[in-house]
Coordinates of C-alpha atoms in Angstrom, one line a residue:
Chain A
X1 CA 0.0 0.1 0.2
X2 CA 2.8 2.3 0.9
X3 CA 4.6 1.7 -2.4
X4 CA 1.5 2.1 -4.2
X5 CA 1.3 5.8 -2.6
X6 CA 4.9 6.6 -3.6
X7 CA 4.2 5.4 -6.9
X8 CA 1.1 7.6 -7.2
X9 CA 3.0 10.2 -5.7
X10 CA 6.2 10.2 -7.9
X11 CA 3.6 10.0 -11.0
X12 CA 2.4 13.2 -9.6
X13 CA 5.8 15.0 -9.2
X14 CA 6.2 13.8 -13.0
X15 CA 3.4 15.1 -14.7
X16 CA 4.0 18.4 -12.6
X17 CA 7.3 18.8 -14.0
X18 CA 5.7 18.7 -17.4
X19 CA 3.5 21.7 -17.0
X20 CA 4.2 24.9 -17.6
X21 CA 4.2 26.2 -14.1
X22 CA 7.1 25.5 -13.1
X23 CA 10.1 28.2 -12.1
X24 CA 12.4 27.6 -15.0
X25 CA 11.0 28.2 -18.2
X26 CA 13.0 27.1 -21.5
X27 CA 13.7 29.5 -23.9
X28 CA 11.3 29.4 -26.9
X29 CA 12.8 27.3 -30.0
X30 CA 13.2 29.4 -33.1
X31 CA 12.3 27.3 -36.0
X32 CA 14.8 29.4 -39.2
X33 CA 13.0 28.3 -42.7
X34 CA 15.7 29.1 -44.9
X35 CA 15.1 30.8 -48.4
X36 CA 13.7 28.1 -51.0
X37 CA 16.6 28.8 -53.4
X38 CA 19.5 29.2 -50.8
X39 CA 18.9 25.1 -49.5
X40 CA 19.7 24.1 -46.3
X41 CA 23.4 23.8 -46.2
X42 CA 24.4 25.7 -42.9
X43 CA 24.9 24.9 -39.5
X44 CA 23.3 26.1 -36.5
X45 CA 26.2 25.6 -33.7
X46 CA 24.9 23.1 -31.3
X47 CA 25.7 24.9 -28.3
X48 CA 23.9 27.9 -29.4
X49 CA 20.7 27.3 -30.8
X50 CA 18.0 30.0 -32.3
X51 CA 15.5 30.6 -29.7
X52 CA 13.0 33.4 -29.7
X53 CA 14.2 34.9 -26.2
X54 CA 18.0 35.5 -27.5
X55 CA 17.1 36.5 -30.9
X56 CA 15.3 39.6 -28.8
X57 CA 18.3 39.5 -26.6
X58 CA 20.6 40.0 -29.0
X59 CA 18.6 42.7 -31.1
X60 CA 18.8 44.3 -28.0
X61 CA 22.4 43.9 -27.2
X62 CA 23.1 45.3 -31.4
X63 CA 21.5 48.4 -30.3
X64 CA 23.0 49.0 -27.1
X65 CA 24.8 52.0 -26.6
X66 CA 25.8 50.5 -23.3
X67 CA 28.5 48.5 -24.8
X68 CA 30.7 51.6 -25.6
X69 CA 33.1 53.1 -23.2
X70 CA 31.2 56.1 -23.6
X71 CA 27.6 55.3 -23.9
X72 CA 27.4 56.9 -27.5
X73 CA 27.9 54.0 -30.1
X74 CA 26.0 50.4 -30.4
X75 CA 26.7 47.9 -33.1
X76 CA 23.8 49.3 -35.1
X77 CA 26.4 52.6 -35.2
X78 CA 28.4 51.3 -38.1
X79 CA 25.6 48.6 -39.4
X80 CA 22.8 50.7 -40.0
X81 CA 19.4 48.4 -41.5
X82 CA 18.8 51.4 -44.0
X83 CA 22.2 50.7 -45.6
X84 CA 21.9 47.2 -45.4
X85 CA 24.1 47.2 -42.4
X86 CA 26.8 49.7 -43.3
X87 CA 27.5 53.0 -42.4
X88 CA 28.2 54.7 -46.2
X89 CA 32.1 55.4 -44.9
X90 CA 35.0 54.1 -46.3
X91 CA 36.0 53.9 -43.0
X92 CA 34.0 53.9 -39.8
X93 CA 34.4 56.5 -37.3
X94 CA 34.8 55.2 -33.4
X95 CA 33.7 56.5 -30.5
X96 CA 36.4 59.0 -30.2
X97 CA 35.9 60.6 -33.5
X98 CA 39.1 57.9 -34.6
X99 CA 38.5 56.0 -37.8
X100 CA 38.7 52.4 -38.6
X101 CA 41.4 50.7 -40.6
X102 CA 38.3 49.0 -42.6
X103 CA 35.1 49.8 -44.3
X104 CA 32.4 48.5 -42.2
X105 CA 30.9 45.2 -43.7
X106 CA 27.4 44.7 -44.6
X107 CA 25.8 42.0 -42.4
X108 CA 24.0 39.6 -44.3
X109 CA 22.7 35.9 -45.1
X110 CA 25.5 35.0 -42.2
X111 CA 24.4 31.0 -42.1
X112 CA 26.2 30.9 -45.3
X113 CA 29.5 32.3 -44.7
X114 CA 32.7 30.9 -42.7
X115 CA 35.1 33.4 -42.1
X116 CA 34.6 36.7 -40.9
X117 CA 36.1 40.2 -41.1
X118 CA 37.8 41.2 -44.0
X119 CA 41.3 39.5 -43.2
X120 CA 39.2 36.0 -42.2
X121 CA 40.6 36.4 -38.5
X122 CA 37.2 35.0 -36.9
X123 CA 36.1 31.6 -37.2
X124 CA 32.6 31.6 -36.4
X125 CA 30.2 34.5 -35.5
X126 CA 30.4 34.0 -32.4
X127 CA 34.2 34.7 -32.1
X128 CA 33.7 38.1 -34.4
X129 CA 30.9 39.1 -32.0
X130 CA 33.1 40.6 -29.2
X131 CA 35.9 42.0 -31.4
X132 CA 34.3 45.6 -31.8
X133 CA 32.9 45.8 -28.3
X134 CA 36.9 45.7 -27.0
X135 CA 38.5 47.1 -30.1
X136 CA 40.0 50.5 -28.8
X137 CA 39.0 52.5 -31.5
X138 CA 35.6 51.2 -32.4
X139 CA 33.9 51.0 -28.9
X140 CA 36.7 50.1 -26.8
X141 CA 34.5 48.6 -24.0
X142 CA 36.6 45.7 -22.1
X143 CA 33.9 42.6 -21.8
X144 CA 34.4 42.4 -17.8
X145 CA 32.9 45.5 -18.2
X146 CA 30.2 44.7 -20.5
X147 CA 28.8 42.2 -18.1
X148 CA 29.2 44.1 -15.2
X149 CA 26.9 46.7 -16.4
X150 CA 24.5 44.5 -18.5
X151 CA 24.6 42.6 -14.8
X152 CA 23.3 45.8 -12.9
X153 CA 20.4 45.8 -15.4
X154 CA 16.6 44.3 -14.0
X155 CA 16.3 44.0 -17.2
X156 CA 19.3 42.2 -18.9
X157 CA 19.5 40.3 -15.9
X158 CA 15.5 38.8 -16.8
X159 CA 16.4 39.0 -20.6
X160 CA 19.4 36.7 -20.4
X161 CA 17.7 34.5 -17.6
X162 CA 14.6 34.1 -20.3
X163 CA 17.1 33.2 -23.2
X164 CA 19.5 31.1 -21.7
X165 CA 18.2 30.2 -18.1
X166 CA 20.9 32.0 -16.3
X167 CA 21.0 35.4 -14.7
X168 CA 25.3 34.8 -14.9
X169 CA 26.0 37.5 -17.8
X170 CA 28.5 36.7 -19.5
X171 CA 31.1 37.6 -22.6
X172 CA 30.2 34.1 -24.3
X173 CA 26.2 34.8 -23.5
X174 CA 26.4 38.0 -25.0
X175 CA 28.4 37.2 -27.9
X176 CA 25.9 33.8 -28.5
X177 CA 23.1 36.6 -28.3
X178 CA 24.5 39.0 -31.2
X179 CA 24.8 35.9 -33.3
X180 CA 21.8 34.6 -33.2
X181 CA 20.4 38.2 -34.1
X182 CA 22.5 38.5 -36.9
X183 CA 21.8 35.3 -38.3
X184 CA 18.4 36.1 -38.8
X185 CA 19.0 38.8 -41.5
X186 CA 18.4 36.9 -44.3
X187 CA 18.0 38.8 -47.9
X188 CA 16.3 36.8 -49.9
X189 CA 13.6 39.0 -51.7
X190 CA 15.6 41.0 -54.2
X191 CA 14.5 41.0 -57.5
X192 CA 16.8 39.0 -58.7
X193 CA 15.5 36.4 -56.4
X194 CA 11.7 36.5 -57.6
X195 CA 13.2 36.4 -60.9
X196 CA 14.9 32.8 -60.0
X197 CA 11.4 31.9 -58.6
X198 CA 10.0 32.4 -62.5
X199 CA 8.4 36.2 -62.0
X200 CA 9.1 38.1 -65.1
X201 CA 10.7 41.1 -63.3
X202 CA 14.1 41.6 -65.0
X203 CA 14.6 44.1 -67.9
X204 CA 16.6 42.7 -70.8
X205 CA 19.8 44.8 -69.9
X206 CA 19.2 43.1 -66.3
X207 CA 19.2 39.9 -67.8
X208 CA 22.3 40.6 -70.2
X209 CA 24.1 41.9 -67.0
X210 CA 23.1 38.7 -64.8
X211 CA 24.7 36.6 -67.8
X212 CA 27.8 38.7 -67.9
X213 CA 28.1 38.4 -63.9
X214 CA 28.4 34.8 -64.0
X215 CA 30.2 34.2 -66.8
X216 CA 34.1 33.2 -67.5
X217 CA 35.2 34.9 -70.5
X218 CA 37.1 32.6 -73.1
X219 CA 38.3 35.1 -75.4
X220 CA 39.4 32.5 -78.4
X221 CA 35.7 31.3 -78.7
X222 CA 34.0 34.8 -78.4
X223 CA 32.2 33.7 -75.0
X224 CA 31.5 37.2 -73.1
X225 CA 32.1 37.3 -69.5
X226 CA 32.2 40.1 -66.8
X227 CA 34.0 37.3 -64.6
X228 CA 32.4 38.6 -61.4
X229 CA 30.6 35.0 -60.7
X230 CA 34.1 33.3 -60.2
X231 CA 34.3 35.2 -56.7
X232 CA 31.3 36.3 -55.9
X233 CA 29.7 32.7 -56.4
X234 CA 25.4 32.5 -57.4
X235 CA 23.1 32.9 -55.1
X236 CA 24.8 34.3 -52.1
X237 CA 27.2 36.4 -54.2
X238 CA 29.5 35.8 -51.4
X239 CA 32.5 34.6 -51.6
X240 CA 33.5 30.5 -51.2
X241 CA 33.2 29.2 -47.6
X242 CA 35.7 26.2 -47.8
X243 CA 38.6 26.9 -46.2
X244 CA 40.1 30.1 -47.2
X245 CA 39.1 30.0 -50.5
X246 CA 36.5 32.8 -50.8
X247 CA 39.7 35.6 -50.2
X248 CA 40.9 37.2 -53.0
X249 CA 43.4 39.5 -54.3
X250 CA 41.4 41.9 -56.4
X251 CA 44.3 43.6 -57.7
X252 CA 43.9 47.0 -55.8
X253 CA 47.3 47.5 -55.5
X254 CA 50.8 46.4 -56.5
X255 CA 53.2 44.5 -54.5
X256 CA 55.1 47.5 -52.6
X257 CA 51.6 48.6 -51.8
X258 CA 49.7 45.5 -50.7
X259 CA 48.3 44.9 -47.4
X260 CA 49.0 41.9 -45.5
X261 CA 45.1 41.1 -45.6
X262 CA 44.2 37.2 -44.9
X263 CA 48.4 36.9 -44.4
X264 CA 47.4 38.4 -41.2
X265 CA 45.5 35.6 -40.2
X266 CA 46.7 32.9 -41.8
X267 CA 50.6 33.8 -42.0
X268 CA 51.2 32.4 -45.8
X269 CA 53.3 34.5 -48.1
X270 CA 50.6 33.9 -50.7
X271 CA 47.8 35.3 -48.8
X272 CA 49.5 38.7 -48.8
X273 CA 46.8 41.3 -50.1
X274 CA 43.7 38.9 -50.2
X275 CA 40.7 40.3 -48.6
X276 CA 37.4 38.7 -48.3
X277 CA 35.0 38.4 -51.2
X278 CA 31.8 40.2 -49.3
X279 CA 28.3 39.3 -50.3
X280 CA 26.6 41.9 -53.4
X281 CA 23.0 41.6 -52.0
X282 CA 21.8 44.8 -51.1
X283 CA 25.2 46.3 -52.9
X284 CA 23.7 49.7 -54.3
X285 CA 23.3 51.0 -50.6
X286 CA 26.7 49.8 -49.4
X287 CA 28.6 52.2 -51.2
X288 CA 31.9 53.1 -51.0
X289 CA 33.2 49.6 -52.3
X290 CA 35.9 47.7 -50.8
X291 CA 37.7 47.0 -47.9
X292 CA 39.1 50.5 -47.6
X293 CA 36.3 52.3 -49.4
X294 CA 38.1 53.8 -52.7
X295 CA 35.5 53.2 -54.6
X296 CA 32.5 56.0 -54.5
X297 CA 30.3 54.0 -57.2
X298 CA 29.5 50.9 -59.0
X299 CA 30.9 52.5 -62.5
X300 CA 34.5 52.9 -60.2
X301 CA 34.1 49.3 -59.4
X302 CA 33.4 47.9 -62.9
X303 CA 36.5 50.5 -64.1
X304 CA 38.9 49.0 -61.8
X305 CA 38.0 45.3 -63.0
X306 CA 37.7 46.3 -66.6
X307 CA 40.7 48.0 -67.0
X308 CA 42.8 49.0 -63.9
X309 CA 43.5 46.1 -62.0
X310 CA 47.1 46.1 -60.7
X311 CA 49.6 43.3 -61.2
X312 CA 51.1 41.8 -58.0
X313 CA 52.9 38.3 -57.2
X314 CA 49.4 37.2 -55.4
X315 CA 46.8 38.6 -57.9
X316 CA 43.9 36.3 -58.3
X317 CA 44.5 33.6 -60.9
X318 CA 41.1 34.1 -62.2
X319 CA 41.7 37.9 -62.9
X320 CA 45.1 36.8 -64.5
X321 CA 43.6 34.8 -67.0
X322 CA 40.2 36.2 -67.6
X323 CA 39.6 38.9 -70.8
X324 CA 37.1 39.2 -73.4
X325 CA 40.0 40.4 -75.8
X326 CA 42.2 37.2 -77.3
X327 CA 45.4 39.2 -77.8
X328 CA 45.2 41.0 -74.0
X329 CA 48.1 40.8 -71.5
X330 CA 48.9 42.3 -67.7
X331 CA 48.5 44.6 -67.0
X332 CA 44.7 43.0 -66.9
X333 CA 42.3 44.3 -69.3
X334 CA 38.8 42.6 -69.1
X335 CA 37.7 44.4 -71.9
X336 CA 33.8 45.1 -71.5
X337 CA 32.4 47.3 -73.9
X338 CA 30.6 50.6 -71.8
X339 CA 27.0 48.7 -72.6
X340 CA 28.3 45.6 -70.8
X341 CA 29.4 47.6 -67.8
X342 CA 26.2 49.1 -67.8
X343 CA 24.5 46.1 -68.1
X344 CA 26.3 44.4 -65.4
X345 CA 25.6 47.6 -63.1
X346 CA 22.0 47.3 -63.5
X347 CA 21.8 43.6 -62.8
X348 CA 23.6 44.3 -59.4
X349 CA 21.0 47.1 -58.5
X350 CA 18.3 44.1 -59.0
X351 CA 20.0 42.6 -56.0
X352 CA 18.5 45.3 -53.5
X353 CA 16.0 43.8 -50.7
X354 CA 13.5 46.4 -50.0
X355 CA 11.8 44.1 -47.5
X356 CA 15.0 43.4 -45.5
X357 CA 15.8 47.1 -44.9
X358 CA 12.4 47.6 -43.9
X359 CA 11.7 44.6 -41.7
X360 CA 10.6 45.6 -37.9
X361 CA 12.6 42.9 -37.0
X362 CA 15.8 43.9 -37.9
X363 CA 14.9 47.4 -36.6
X364 CA 16.4 49.2 -33.6
X365 CA 14.0 48.5 -30.4
X366 CA 14.8 52.0 -28.7
X367 CA 13.9 53.9 -31.1
X368 CA 10.5 54.4 -30.4
Chain B
X1 CA 10.4 -8.3 -4.4
X2 CA 7.3 -9.3 -6.0
X3 CA 7.3 -5.8 -7.5
X4 CA 10.7 -5.6 -8.9
X5 CA 10.3 -8.7 -10.8
X6 CA 7.3 -7.0 -12.1
X7 CA 8.9 -4.1 -13.1
X8 CA 12.0 -6.4 -14.9
X9 CA 9.3 -7.8 -16.4
X10 CA 7.9 -4.9 -18.1
X11 CA 11.3 -3.8 -19.0
X12 CA 11.9 -7.1 -20.7
X13 CA 8.5 -6.5 -22.4
X14 CA 9.0 -2.5 -23.7
X15 CA 12.6 -3.9 -24.5
X16 CA 11.4 -6.6 -27.1
X17 CA 9.1 -3.8 -28.3
X18 CA 11.5 -1.1 -29.1
X19 CA 13.8 -3.9 -30.4
X20 CA 11.1 -5.1 -32.8
X21 CA 10.1 -1.7 -33.7
X22 CA 14.0 -1.1 -34.9
X23 CA 13.8 -4.5 -36.9
X24 CA 11.2 -3.2 -39.5
X25 CA 9.7 -5.3 -42.1
X26 CA 12.0 -3.3 -44.7
X27 CA 15.1 -3.9 -43.5
X28 CA 14.8 -7.7 -44.0
X29 CA 14.3 -6.9 -48.0
X30 CA 16.9 -4.1 -48.4
X31 CA 20.5 -4.2 -48.2
X32 CA 23.1 -1.3 -47.9
X33 CA 26.5 -0.4 -49.5
X34 CA 28.7 1.3 -48.1
X35 CA 31.1 2.9 -51.0
X36 CA 34.3 4.4 -49.3
X37 CA 36.9 7.2 -51.3
X38 CA 40.1 8.2 -50.4
X39 CA 42.2 11.0 -51.6
X40 CA 45.5 9.8 -53.2
X41 CA 48.2 10.8 -55.2
X42 CA 51.2 8.5 -56.6
X43 CA 49.8 5.5 -55.2
X44 CA 49.6 7.0 -51.6
X45 CA 47.7 8.7 -49.2
X46 CA 47.3 12.6 -50.6
X47 CA 48.9 15.4 -48.5
X48 CA 47.4 18.2 -49.0
X49 CA 48.6 21.7 -49.0
X50 CA 52.5 21.2 -48.0
X51 CA 53.8 18.5 -50.4
X52 CA 54.8 18.7 -53.6
X53 CA 53.8 16.7 -56.8
X54 CA 54.9 16.4 -60.0
X55 CA 52.4 16.0 -62.4
X56 CA 53.2 13.3 -65.7
X57 CA 54.2 16.6 -67.3
X58 CA 57.1 16.9 -65.0
X59 CA 55.8 19.8 -63.4
X60 CA 55.8 20.8 -59.8
X61 CA 52.8 21.3 -58.0
X62 CA 50.9 21.0 -54.4
X63 CA 47.1 20.4 -54.1
X64 CA 44.8 22.0 -51.3
X65 CA 41.2 21.0 -51.9
X66 CA 39.6 18.5 -54.2
X67 CA 35.7 18.8 -54.4
X68 CA 33.3 16.4 -56.9
X69 CA 30.0 15.1 -57.8
X70 CA 29.3 11.6 -57.9
X71 CA 25.7 11.1 -59.2
X72 CA 22.6 8.8 -60.7
X73 CA 24.4 5.4 -58.4
X74 CA 22.9 2.7 -60.5
X75 CA 23.5 -1.2 -59.0
X76 CA 22.5 -4.4 -61.7
X77 CA 21.0 -7.5 -60.2
X78 CA 22.6 -10.4 -62.1
X79 CA 19.6 -12.0 -62.2
X80 CA 16.5 -9.8 -63.4
X81 CA 18.8 -7.7 -65.4
X82 CA 17.6 -4.4 -63.7
X83 CA 19.0 -1.7 -61.8
X84 CA 18.1 -0.7 -58.4
X85 CA 18.4 3.4 -58.8
X86 CA 19.5 5.5 -56.1
X87 CA 16.8 8.2 -55.3
X88 CA 18.2 11.8 -55.4
X89 CA 21.2 10.6 -56.1
X90 CA 23.7 13.6 -56.2
X91 CA 26.7 13.6 -54.0
X92 CA 29.2 16.1 -53.2
X93 CA 32.7 14.2 -52.4
X94 CA 35.0 16.9 -50.4
X95 CA 38.4 16.4 -49.6
X96 CA 40.9 18.5 -47.8
X97 CA 43.5 18.0 -45.5
X98 CA 41.1 17.5 -42.8
X99 CA 39.2 15.0 -44.9
X100 CA 40.9 12.5 -47.0
X101 CA 38.5 9.8 -46.7
X102 CA 34.5 10.5 -47.5
X103 CA 32.5 7.3 -46.7
X104 CA 28.4 7.5 -47.5
X105 CA 25.9 4.5 -47.6
X106 CA 23.7 3.6 -50.5
X107 CA 20.3 2.5 -48.9
X108 CA 17.3 0.2 -49.9
X109 CA 19.0 -2.2 -52.2
X110 CA 17.3 -5.4 -52.5
X111 CA 18.4 -7.9 -50.4
X112 CA 18.3 -10.5 -53.1
X113 CA 20.2 -8.3 -55.7
X114 CA 23.2 -10.6 -56.8
X115 CA 25.3 -7.9 -58.5
X116 CA 27.1 -7.7 -61.4
X117 CA 27.8 -3.9 -62.1
X118 CA 27.9 -1.1 -60.6
X119 CA 27.2 2.7 -62.6
X120 CA 27.9 6.1 -61.6
X121 CA 28.9 9.4 -63.1
X122 CA 31.6 12.1 -61.8
X123 CA 29.6 15.2 -62.6
X124 CA 25.4 16.3 -62.7
X125 CA 23.5 15.4 -65.6
X126 CA 21.9 18.2 -67.9
X127 CA 18.3 17.9 -66.3
X128 CA 19.4 18.7 -62.9
X129 CA 22.4 20.7 -64.1
X130 CA 20.2 23.9 -64.4
X131 CA 17.2 22.9 -62.1
X132 CA 16.6 24.8 -59.0
X133 CA 15.3 21.6 -57.3
X134 CA 18.3 21.2 -55.7
X135 CA 18.7 17.6 -54.4
X136 CA 21.0 15.5 -52.7
X137 CA 24.1 17.7 -52.6
X138 CA 22.9 20.2 -55.2
X139 CA 23.1 22.8 -53.3
X140 CA 24.2 26.2 -54.7
X141 CA 25.4 27.3 -51.6
X142 CA 28.3 24.5 -51.9
X143 CA 30.4 26.7 -53.9
X144 CA 29.9 24.5 -56.9
X145 CA 27.7 26.0 -58.8
X146 CA 28.4 28.4 -61.3
X147 CA 24.9 30.0 -62.5
X148 CA 21.2 28.6 -63.1
X149 CA 21.9 28.6 -66.7
X150 CA 25.2 26.6 -66.7
X151 CA 24.8 24.8 -64.1
X152 CA 27.7 23.0 -61.4
X153 CA 30.7 22.4 -61.5
X154 CA 31.5 18.6 -61.4
X155 CA 35.3 19.1 -60.7
X156 CA 36.9 21.4 -58.6
X157 CA 40.4 21.5 -57.4
X158 CA 42.5 24.4 -55.8
X159 CA 46.2 24.4 -55.5
X160 CA 49.8 25.9 -56.7
X161 CA 51.6 25.5 -59.7
X162 CA 55.9 26.3 -59.1
X163 CA 57.2 27.2 -62.1
X164 CA 60.7 27.8 -60.4
X165 CA 60.3 31.6 -60.9
X166 CA 58.0 32.6 -58.7
X167 CA 58.3 30.6 -54.5
X168 CA 55.2 31.3 -53.9
X169 CA 53.9 29.4 -56.9
X170 CA 50.3 31.0 -58.4
X171 CA 47.1 29.3 -57.7
X172 CA 45.9 26.8 -59.8
X173 CA 41.9 26.4 -60.5
X174 CA 40.2 23.5 -61.9
X175 CA 36.8 24.3 -62.1
X176 CA 35.3 21.7 -64.7
X177 CA 31.5 21.4 -65.6
X178 CA 29.2 21.6 -68.8
X179 CA 27.1 19.1 -70.1
X180 CA 29.8 17.6 -72.4
X181 CA 32.0 16.5 -69.6
X182 CA 29.7 14.6 -67.6
X183 CA 31.1 11.4 -67.2
X184 CA 29.3 7.8 -66.7
X185 CA 31.7 5.2 -64.9
X186 CA 30.6 1.5 -65.0
X187 CA 32.2 -0.6 -62.5
X188 CA 31.4 -4.5 -63.7
X189 CA 32.1 -7.7 -61.4
X190 CA 32.6 -11.0 -63.5
X191 CA 31.3 -12.6 -60.7
X192 CA 28.2 -11.3 -59.1
X193 CA 28.0 -11.1 -55.6
X194 CA 25.2 -10.7 -52.6
X195 CA 25.5 -8.3 -49.6
X196 CA 26.1 -9.4 -46.5
X197 CA 26.6 -7.5 -43.9
X198 CA 28.9 -4.4 -44.1
X199 CA 29.9 -4.7 -47.6
X200 CA 32.6 -2.0 -48.5
X201 CA 33.6 -0.7 -51.8
X202 CA 37.0 0.8 -51.9
X203 CA 38.0 3.6 -54.1
X204 CA 41.5 5.2 -54.6
X205 CA 40.7 9.0 -56.1
X206 CA 43.6 9.6 -58.0
X207 CA 44.3 13.4 -57.7
X208 CA 46.6 13.7 -60.0
X209 CA 44.5 12.7 -62.7
X210 CA 43.2 15.6 -63.6
X211 CA 46.7 16.6 -65.0
X212 CA 47.2 14.1 -66.9
X213 CA 48.3 16.1 -70.2
X214 CA 47.5 19.9 -69.7
X215 CA 50.5 22.1 -69.3
X216 CA 50.3 24.6 -66.5
X217 CA 53.0 27.1 -68.5
X218 CA 50.0 27.6 -70.2
X219 CA 47.7 28.5 -67.4
X220 CA 46.4 27.6 -64.1
X221 CA 43.1 28.4 -64.2
X222 CA 41.0 25.4 -66.4
X223 CA 36.9 26.5 -66.7
X224 CA 34.4 26.3 -69.6
X225 CA 37.2 25.8 -72.4
X226 CA 39.2 23.7 -74.6
X227 CA 41.8 23.3 -71.6
X228 CA 39.0 22.2 -69.1
X229 CA 37.6 19.8 -71.5
X230 CA 41.1 18.5 -71.3
X231 CA 40.9 18.0 -67.6
X232 CA 37.8 16.5 -68.1
X233 CA 39.1 14.2 -70.7
X234 CA 42.2 13.1 -68.2
X235 CA 40.5 12.4 -65.2
X236 CA 37.1 10.7 -66.5
X237 CA 38.9 7.2 -66.6
X238 CA 41.7 7.7 -64.2
X239 CA 39.8 9.5 -61.1
X240 CA 38.0 6.6 -59.7
X241 CA 40.1 3.5 -58.9
X242 CA 38.5 0.6 -57.3
X243 CA 40.9 -0.7 -54.6
X244 CA 39.2 -3.4 -52.9
X245 CA 36.0 -4.9 -52.0
X246 CA 35.2 -6.5 -48.8
X247 CA 32.5 -8.0 -46.6
X248 CA 31.0 -10.3 -49.5
X249 CA 30.2 -13.6 -49.9
X250 CA 29.5 -15.1 -53.4

């Protein structure tokens, strides 16, 4: 009889454990649906699963000025939604007015990227997330100080508890929340996407530009191409995810002036002057261009690839060997006509995604 | 004591039920075949990145990574003369310094098959090549797609060429595709076999095969042109070599 009572009691406890009335509530899993054209070839880290609460916390942290030493700037200062999460400047301005050494990168479709920063020094988004906060020019806040500021806030303690089931805030959890939010920044509703899904939304000029964009020219057969897709690959228009293949020396400078680029990360001399091939999605909104913002317009970018490529020992071989002119030799002449350049630029404009830059889920929650 | 006995009886019953659930009817009627691929050069395991190899034209190279598609795996039964075709059979095999061996399993092969031939192809058939239904490993974000018109790279080999003048070497990029380079390969067995247990087919992937007749002095980028076609001719019969089969009973 006693045993029966015991069993009954245990069963009751088990039932109670299954109801919602328990004090520790698990965060709500967020079901991420990849865009149909992108496929599901991405990984969400096992130790940082998507949750509704984690994403909401990450959004607050992204726009939280308390994460800079003087409470003046947030991640969102240099990554503005209206500019596809760039800041419109060649170099970003840090909290004391000093300039950073690189142009702010667009944050988009980060699931499908594997190395972060222009020099690829962060191997995960989580590893990337804390660096600008601590960078002396950018936000200049030691992570311990960030943790203690957030810990003083009742609201943040509650939000961390809701997202990670602990009120013990840490740098690791700040990085995880920021990464969860940044992973939601998916852009997949440009006219290019609509075209691929069968809608008749591109002009003939844009279609010509698309074909040129993705074609590696073969001069002796007359196959004309802009040679862009060799580095800015297919649907994502970003670099190859494998190893450091998505980094290229695209001929900005001669050997004497080459910056270290990827070499700073890998230590390999053959990587000198290589930088991350960024996604070109929303490129219309992310001027100026290149890692140092040296080109103000897309026309200047096309002119560079068409006739101003500088020769160096690590210049990408796909640029070295690509030309539309059978007789062309280095320095590289891609040999596009004005009409072809204009068509490629017209295609680049089809990569603009209005829903991405107006999606309220990505906006500054403190603004209203 | 009585309760404990009862509980253990219940546990045993539950365990039996669970085991029964695993032993589905389907598995009695079908078998699985394991395919194992190992990247090699000069009959040895390939050393990615650091080791210099010599091509048949005596040119010095390193290989950093190799990716290629295998597709449309078909397995022939000698008795009935019919083929089992793997559904959505598009598999991307990727080799680099972290992964010299790739293994996958083809499931649901009829268990009574007496296998006399295995067909597959290097590359992607024209129908799937330009479709946006990316089944199997045909995910455009895998870095193997060109665009929606020209489809996928069938083979991508990244490495460096050292011509003696340049210590750094220069990038080798073999990005080979287009319909005409789709290369069916067939392996026939004189004595058909039945699959028993973990039957494994071991293939060597000869990473030097794509270099068969090409002169790197003339350029190190191979794409949709005559030089790319030459690479495809070089590898189509020499990339995959069956090395070993084990686990079968005749």
